[in-house]
Amino acid sequence: MPAPVTVTVTGAAGQIGYALLFRIASGQMLGPDTPVALRLLEIPQAVKAAEGTAMELADCAFPLLDSVNIYDDATAAFDGVNVALLVGARPRGAGMERSDLLEANGGIFKPQGEAINAGAADDVRVLVVGNPANTNALIAKSHAPDVPADRFTAMTRLDHNRAVSQLASKAGVPVSQVSRLTIWGNHSATQYPDVFHAMVGGRAATDVVDEAWLGGEFIPTVAKRGAAIIDARGASSAASAANAAIDHVHDWVHGTPGGSWTSAGVVSDGSYGVPQGLVSSFPVVSANGSWQIVQDLEIGEFSRSRIDASVAELVSEREAVQSLGLV
Ligand SMILES: NC(=O)c1ccc[n+]([C@@H]2O[C@H](COP(=O)([O-])OP(=O)(O)OC[C@H]3O[C@@H](n4cnc5c(N)ncnc54)[C@H](O)[C@@H]3O)[C@@H](O)[C@H]2O)c1
Ligand SMILES: O=C(O)C[C@H](O)C(=O)O
């Protein structure tokens, strides 16, 4: 057996944490040959609940689970971390936008970025799930100057999976028949799910669905799915969010299958006119353990205006956290 990989999960006692930890410990994130040392970070008031989850993890007798340790101090929790899942943050309630959480949650990601900078392993990979995920990733990254910027990512895989599912359902094909779909921009209602390069069962998606469905149904359904789940469940998505986090890290470590791509919030290198340094969702492939933005896709007018609108929102979120002194 290789040495265990250290995985730190923040917000471990929350609802996503509860859906996530058992899947990590069972090997679904890092694979069936990789032992995992779990670190759970919580606020002091939630440490007892995290202890309960740790008892349940022990009771599963997962062969790959090397250890579980609980912390209420970020510096200790991130010391030597290889994979950091930054989930802990307040979720929005009904009627709120994710950006309403900027001030409340932004303050969490500055000290966590500093702690990652101080002690993380050289190969650390960071996925920010807590909302507003893109800008929280930007905050964490800007407080970790010694960590390569491309190790900070924000989760738009849930949006990607939602879009794949909606398109497959409309076309009447299994989800495995949908490829090359992209989420651009922010994990917010302005995100742009783009099917113009997508394939559905061997055909171009644009031959299968029309622009009226795209603009009138598909895009708003995907972009507002988080709110629809809050409305229906009375709580924000949890199992599907945990599933997307597993998918994101799995593909980052093990690579994306050839011939297609996925979506992730990564630090922009200026591709597709997205200002450098913003954490924005792009079409990405993972090879040799790092994300690369898929290049040279043709972007038509329909897509351009929507990408620009979401990127403009990211720019204004960056200005907001700059004025709060968070970056
Ligand atoms: N990117 C996405 O696609 C996506 C999807 C779903 C949810 N989310 C976001 O994920 C976050 C967590 O959602 P949830 O439903 O698990 O919330 P939750 O309220 O059930 O759990 C959040 C947990 O974080 C903990 N926490 C708060 N501050 C912390 C800190 N400084 N350090 C460590 N832990 C801390 C809380 O004690 C709580 O246990 C929310 O911001 C939510 O909006 C993002
Ligand atoms: O919508 C939310 O606030 C939760 C999460 O970001 C989601 O997309 O389900």
Coordinates of C-alpha atoms and ligand atoms in Angstrom, one line a residue:
M1 CA 0.0 0.0 0.0
P2 CA 1.3 3.5 -0.8
A3 CA 1.5 6.2 1.9
P4 CA -1.9 7.7 2.8
V5 CA -2.9 10.9 1.0
T6 CA -4.0 13.6 3.5
V7 CA -7.4 15.1 2.7
T8 CA -8.7 18.0 4.7
V9 CA -12.5 18.7 4.6
T10 CA -13.7 22.0 6.1
G11 CA -17.3 22.2 7.2
A12 CA -17.1 18.5 7.9
A13 CA -20.1 18.4 10.2
G14 CA -22.3 20.1 7.6
Q15 CA -24.7 18.5 5.2
I16 CA -22.2 18.3 2.3
G17 CA -19.5 17.0 4.6
Y18 CA -21.8 14.2 5.7
A19 CA -22.5 13.2 2.1
L20 CA -18.8 13.6 1.2
L21 CA -16.7 12.0 3.9
F22 CA -17.9 8.4 3.5
R23 CA -17.3 8.5 -0.2
I24 CA -13.8 9.8 0.2
A25 CA -13.1 7.1 2.9
S26 CA -14.4 4.3 0.6
G27 CA -12.0 5.2 -2.2
Q28 CA -14.4 6.8 -4.6
M29 CA -12.4 10.0 -4.9
L30 CA -8.7 8.9 -5.0
G31 CA -9.2 5.4 -6.2
P32 CA -9.2 1.8 -4.8
D33 CA -5.4 1.7 -4.2
T34 CA -5.0 5.0 -2.3
P35 CA -5.3 5.1 1.5
V36 CA -6.7 8.3 3.0
A37 CA -5.8 10.2 6.1
L38 CA -8.9 12.4 6.8
R39 CA -8.7 15.7 8.6
L40 CA -12.0 17.3 9.6
L41 CA -12.0 21.1 10.2
E42 CA -14.9 22.7 12.0
I43 CA -15.8 25.7 14.1
P44 CA -15.6 24.8 17.9
Q45 CA -19.4 24.6 18.3
A46 CA -19.6 21.9 15.6
V47 CA -16.6 19.8 16.7
K48 CA -18.9 17.5 18.7
A49 CA -21.0 16.7 15.7
A50 CA -17.8 16.1 13.7
E51 CA -16.8 13.6 16.4
G52 CA -20.1 11.8 15.8
T53 CA -19.3 11.6 12.1
A54 CA -15.8 10.3 12.9
M55 CA -17.4 7.5 15.0
E56 CA -19.6 6.5 12.1
L57 CA -16.6 6.5 9.8
A58 CA -14.8 4.1 12.1
D59 CA -18.0 2.0 12.2
C60 CA -17.8 1.5 8.4
A61 CA -14.4 -0.2 8.8
F62 CA -13.2 1.2 5.4
P63 CA -10.0 -0.7 4.4
L64 CA -8.6 2.5 2.9
L65 CA -9.2 4.8 5.8
D66 CA -5.9 5.3 7.6
S67 CA -7.0 7.9 10.2
V68 CA -9.5 10.6 11.1
N69 CA -8.5 13.6 13.0
I70 CA -10.7 16.6 14.0
Y71 CA -9.5 20.2 14.3
D72 CA -10.9 23.6 15.1
D73 CA -7.7 25.3 14.0
A74 CA -7.0 25.8 10.3
T75 CA -3.2 25.9 10.6
A76 CA -3.1 22.4 12.2
A77 CA -5.8 21.0 9.8
F78 CA -3.9 22.0 6.7
D79 CA -0.5 21.1 7.8
G80 CA 0.9 18.6 5.2
V81 CA -2.5 18.5 3.3
N82 CA -2.5 17.0 -0.2
V83 CA -6.1 17.6 -1.1
A84 CA -8.1 20.5 0.6
L85 CA -11.9 20.6 0.2
L86 CA -13.1 23.9 1.4
V87 CA -16.7 23.3 2.0
G88 CA -17.3 25.0 5.3
A89 CA -19.3 28.2 4.8
R90 CA -22.8 29.4 5.4
P91 CA -25.3 28.3 2.7
R92 CA -27.8 30.7 1.2
G93 CA -31.4 30.6 2.1
A94 CA -34.5 31.1 0.0
G95 CA -34.5 34.5 -1.8
M96 CA -30.8 35.0 -1.4
E97 CA -28.2 35.1 -4.2
R98 CA -24.9 33.4 -3.6
S99 CA -23.1 36.7 -3.8
D100 CA -25.1 37.8 -0.7
L101 CA -22.7 35.5 1.1
L102 CA -19.6 37.4 0.1
E103 CA -18.9 39.2 3.3
A104 CA -20.0 36.4 5.7
N105 CA -18.1 33.7 3.9
G106 CA -15.2 35.7 2.5
G107 CA -13.7 36.1 5.9
I108 CA -13.4 32.3 6.2
F109 CA -11.2 31.9 3.1
K110 CA -8.5 34.4 3.9
P111 CA -7.2 32.6 7.0
Q112 CA -7.6 29.3 5.3
G113 CA -5.5 30.5 2.3
E114 CA -2.9 31.6 4.8
A115 CA -2.9 28.2 6.6
I116 CA -2.6 26.4 3.3
N117 CA 0.3 28.7 2.3
A118 CA 2.0 28.0 5.7
G119 CA 1.8 24.2 5.8
A120 CA 0.4 22.4 2.8
A121 CA 2.3 19.7 1.0
D122 CA 4.1 20.7 -2.2
D123 CA 1.5 18.9 -4.4
V124 CA -1.6 20.4 -2.7
R125 CA -4.8 20.7 -4.7
V126 CA -7.6 22.9 -3.4
L127 CA -11.2 22.7 -4.4
V128 CA -13.5 25.5 -3.1
V129 CA -17.1 24.5 -2.7
G130 CA -18.4 27.1 -0.2
N131 CA -20.2 29.9 -1.9
P132 CA -19.6 32.2 -3.6
A133 CA -17.2 29.5 -4.7
N134 CA -15.3 31.3 -7.5
T135 CA -14.6 34.5 -5.4
N136 CA -13.8 32.5 -2.3
A137 CA -11.2 30.6 -4.3
L138 CA -9.8 33.9 -5.5
I139 CA -9.5 35.0 -1.8
A140 CA -7.8 31.8 -0.7
K141 CA -5.4 31.9 -3.6
S142 CA -4.4 35.5 -3.0
H143 CA -3.4 34.6 0.6
A144 CA -1.3 31.7 -0.6
P145 CA 1.5 33.3 -2.6
D146 CA 3.8 30.4 -2.2
V147 CA 1.4 27.9 -3.7
P148 CA 1.1 27.7 -7.5
A149 CA -2.1 29.6 -8.5
D150 CA -3.3 26.7 -10.6
R151 CA -3.8 24.6 -7.5
F152 CA -6.8 26.7 -6.5
T153 CA -10.0 25.7 -8.2
A154 CA -13.7 26.4 -7.6
M155 CA -16.5 23.9 -8.1
T156 CA -18.7 24.2 -11.2
R157 CA -18.8 20.5 -11.7
L158 CA -22.3 20.4 -10.2
D159 CA -23.5 22.8 -12.8
H160 CA -21.8 20.7 -15.5
N161 CA -23.4 17.5 -14.3
R162 CA -26.8 19.3 -14.1
A163 CA -26.4 20.5 -17.7
V164 CA -25.4 17.0 -18.9
S165 CA -28.4 15.5 -17.3
Q166 CA -30.9 18.2 -18.7
L167 CA -29.5 17.8 -22.2
A168 CA -29.5 14.0 -22.1
S169 CA -33.1 14.0 -20.9
K170 CA -34.2 16.4 -23.6
A171 CA -32.5 14.3 -26.3
G172 CA -33.7 11.1 -24.8
V173 CA -30.3 9.5 -24.5
P174 CA -28.3 8.2 -21.5
V175 CA -26.0 10.8 -19.9
S176 CA -23.0 8.8 -21.1
Q177 CA -23.9 9.9 -24.6
V178 CA -23.4 13.6 -23.9
S179 CA -19.9 15.1 -24.3
R180 CA -18.1 18.4 -24.8
L181 CA -20.5 20.6 -22.8
T182 CA -19.1 23.6 -21.0
I183 CA -20.1 25.8 -18.0
W184 CA -18.5 29.2 -18.4
G185 CA -18.1 32.0 -15.8
N186 CA -19.4 32.2 -12.3
H187 CA -21.2 29.5 -10.2
S188 CA -24.2 31.8 -10.0
A189 CA -27.3 32.6 -11.9
T190 CA -25.2 34.3 -14.6
Q191 CA -23.3 31.1 -15.4
Y192 CA -23.5 30.1 -19.1
P193 CA -24.0 26.4 -19.9
D194 CA -22.8 26.1 -23.5
V195 CA -24.0 23.3 -25.8
F196 CA -22.6 24.8 -29.1
H197 CA -19.7 22.3 -29.1
A198 CA -21.6 19.5 -27.4
M199 CA -22.2 16.1 -28.9
V200 CA -25.3 14.0 -28.1
G201 CA -25.3 10.4 -29.2
G202 CA -22.9 11.1 -32.0
R203 CA -24.7 14.2 -33.3
A204 CA -24.1 17.8 -32.7
A205 CA -26.3 19.0 -29.9
T206 CA -27.4 22.0 -32.0
D207 CA -28.9 19.5 -34.4
V208 CA -30.9 18.0 -31.6
V209 CA -32.2 21.0 -29.7
D210 CA -33.2 24.5 -30.9
E211 CA -32.2 27.9 -29.7
A212 CA -35.7 28.6 -28.2
W213 CA -35.2 25.6 -25.8
L214 CA -31.7 26.6 -25.1
G215 CA -32.5 30.2 -24.1
G216 CA -36.0 29.7 -22.7
E217 CA -35.5 26.4 -20.8
F218 CA -32.1 24.8 -20.7
I219 CA -30.0 27.8 -19.6
P220 CA -32.4 29.1 -16.8
T221 CA -33.0 25.5 -15.5
V222 CA -29.3 24.8 -15.1
A223 CA -28.5 28.3 -13.8
K224 CA -31.3 28.3 -11.3
R225 CA -31.2 24.7 -10.2
G226 CA -29.5 25.5 -6.9
A227 CA -32.4 27.8 -6.0
A228 CA -35.0 25.2 -7.2
I229 CA -33.5 22.6 -4.8
I230 CA -33.5 25.1 -1.9
D231 CA -37.1 25.8 -2.6
A232 CA -38.0 22.1 -2.8
R233 CA -35.8 20.6 -0.1
G234 CA -35.7 23.6 2.3
A235 CA -32.0 23.2 2.3
S236 CA -29.3 23.6 -0.4
S237 CA -28.0 20.7 -2.5
A238 CA -25.8 18.3 -0.6
A239 CA -25.5 14.8 -2.0
S240 CA -25.2 16.1 -5.6
A241 CA -22.7 18.7 -4.4
A242 CA -20.6 16.1 -2.7
N243 CA -20.8 13.9 -5.8
A244 CA -19.6 16.8 -7.9
A245 CA -16.6 17.4 -5.6
I246 CA -15.7 13.7 -5.8
D247 CA -15.9 13.9 -9.7
H248 CA -13.8 17.1 -9.7
V249 CA -10.9 15.7 -7.6
H250 CA -11.1 12.3 -9.2
D251 CA -10.6 13.7 -12.6
W252 CA -8.0 16.2 -11.5
V253 CA -5.9 13.4 -10.1
H254 CA -6.7 10.6 -12.5
G255 CA -7.3 12.6 -15.7
T256 CA -10.3 13.2 -17.9
P257 CA -11.2 10.6 -20.5
G258 CA -10.0 11.4 -24.1
G259 CA -12.3 13.0 -26.6
S260 CA -14.3 15.1 -24.2
W261 CA -13.8 17.7 -21.4
T262 CA -15.4 18.8 -18.2
S263 CA -15.9 22.2 -16.5
A264 CA -14.1 23.7 -13.5
G265 CA -13.5 27.1 -12.0
V266 CA -9.7 27.6 -12.6
V267 CA -7.5 30.7 -12.5
S268 CA -7.8 32.4 -15.9
D269 CA -4.6 32.8 -18.0
G270 CA -6.5 35.3 -20.2
S271 CA -8.0 32.6 -22.4
Y272 CA -11.3 33.5 -24.2
G273 CA -10.9 37.1 -23.1
V274 CA -11.4 36.3 -19.3
P275 CA -9.2 38.7 -17.3
Q276 CA -6.1 37.0 -16.0
G277 CA -6.3 35.9 -12.4
L278 CA -10.1 35.6 -12.1
V279 CA -11.3 32.2 -11.0
S280 CA -13.8 31.4 -13.8
S281 CA -15.3 28.3 -15.2
F282 CA -13.9 27.0 -18.5
P283 CA -13.9 23.8 -20.5
V284 CA -11.0 21.9 -19.1
V285 CA -9.2 18.6 -19.4
S286 CA -6.9 17.1 -16.8
A287 CA -3.6 15.5 -17.9
N288 CA -0.6 14.6 -15.8
G289 CA -2.4 15.9 -12.7
S290 CA -3.2 19.4 -13.8
W291 CA -6.1 21.2 -15.4
Q292 CA -5.7 22.7 -18.8
I293 CA -8.2 25.0 -20.5
V294 CA -9.4 23.6 -23.8
Q295 CA -8.2 26.1 -26.4
D296 CA -9.4 27.4 -29.8
L297 CA -13.2 26.8 -29.5
E298 CA -15.2 29.0 -31.7
I299 CA -17.4 31.3 -29.7
G300 CA -20.4 32.7 -31.5
E301 CA -22.4 35.9 -30.6
F302 CA -25.0 34.0 -28.5
S303 CA -22.2 32.5 -26.3
R304 CA -20.0 35.6 -26.3
S305 CA -22.6 37.9 -24.7
R306 CA -23.4 35.4 -22.0
I307 CA -19.8 34.6 -21.1
D308 CA -19.1 38.3 -20.9
A309 CA -22.0 38.9 -18.6
S310 CA -20.9 36.2 -16.2
V311 CA -17.3 37.3 -16.3
A312 CA -18.4 40.9 -15.6
E313 CA -20.1 39.6 -12.4
L314 CA -16.9 37.9 -11.4
V315 CA -15.1 41.2 -11.9
S316 CA -17.6 43.0 -9.7
E317 CA -17.3 40.3 -7.0
R318 CA -13.5 40.8 -7.1
E319 CA -14.0 44.6 -6.7
A320 CA -16.3 43.9 -3.7
V321 CA -13.8 41.7 -1.9
Q322 CA -11.0 44.2 -2.7
S323 CA -13.0 46.9 -1.0
L324 CA -13.5 44.6 2.0
G325 CA -9.7 44.1 2.2
L326 CA -10.1 40.3 1.5
V327 CA -7.8 40.2 -1.5
Ligands
LIG1 N1 -20.2 25.1 -5.5 C1 -21.3 24.4 -5.5 O1 -21.7 23.8 -6.5 C2 -22.0 24.2 -4.2 C3 -23.1 23.3 -4.1 C4 -23.8 23.2 -2.9 C5 -23.4 24.0 -1.8 N2 -22.4 24.8 -1.9 C6 -22.0 25.7 -0.7 O2 -21.3 24.8 0.2 C7 -21.3 25.4 1.5 C8 -21.6 24.4 2.5 O3 -22.9 23.9 2.3 P1 -23.6 22.9 3.4 O4 -25.0 22.7 2.9 O5 -22.7 21.8 3.7 O6 -23.8 23.9 4.6 P2 -24.0 23.5 6.2 O7 -24.5 24.7 6.9 O8 -24.8 22.2 6.3 O9 -22.5 23.2 6.7 C9 -21.5 24.1 6.7 C10 -20.5 23.7 7.8 O10 -19.4 24.6 7.7 C11 -19.0 24.8 9.0 N3 -18.2 26.0 9.0 C12 -18.5 27.3 9.1 N4 -17.4 28.1 9.1 C13 -16.4 27.3 9.1 C14 -15.0 27.5 9.2 N5 -14.5 28.8 9.3 N6 -14.2 26.5 9.2 C15 -14.6 25.2 9.1 N7 -16.0 24.9 9.1 C16 -16.8 26.0 9.1 C17 -20.3 25.0 9.8 O11 -20.1 24.7 11.2 C18 -21.1 23.9 9.2 O12 -21.0 22.6 9.9 C19 -22.3 26.6 1.4 O13 -21.6 27.8 1.2 C20 -23.1 26.2 0.1 O14 -23.7 27.3 -0.4 C21 -21.7 25.0 -3.0
LIG2 O1 -27.5 27.2 -4.9 C1 -26.9 27.2 -3.8 O2 -26.9 28.2 -3.0 C2 -26.2 25.9 -3.4 C3 -25.3 25.5 -4.5 O3 -24.5 26.5 -4.9 C4 -26.1 24.8 -5.7 O4 -25.8 25.2 -6.8 O5 -26.9 23.9 -5.4

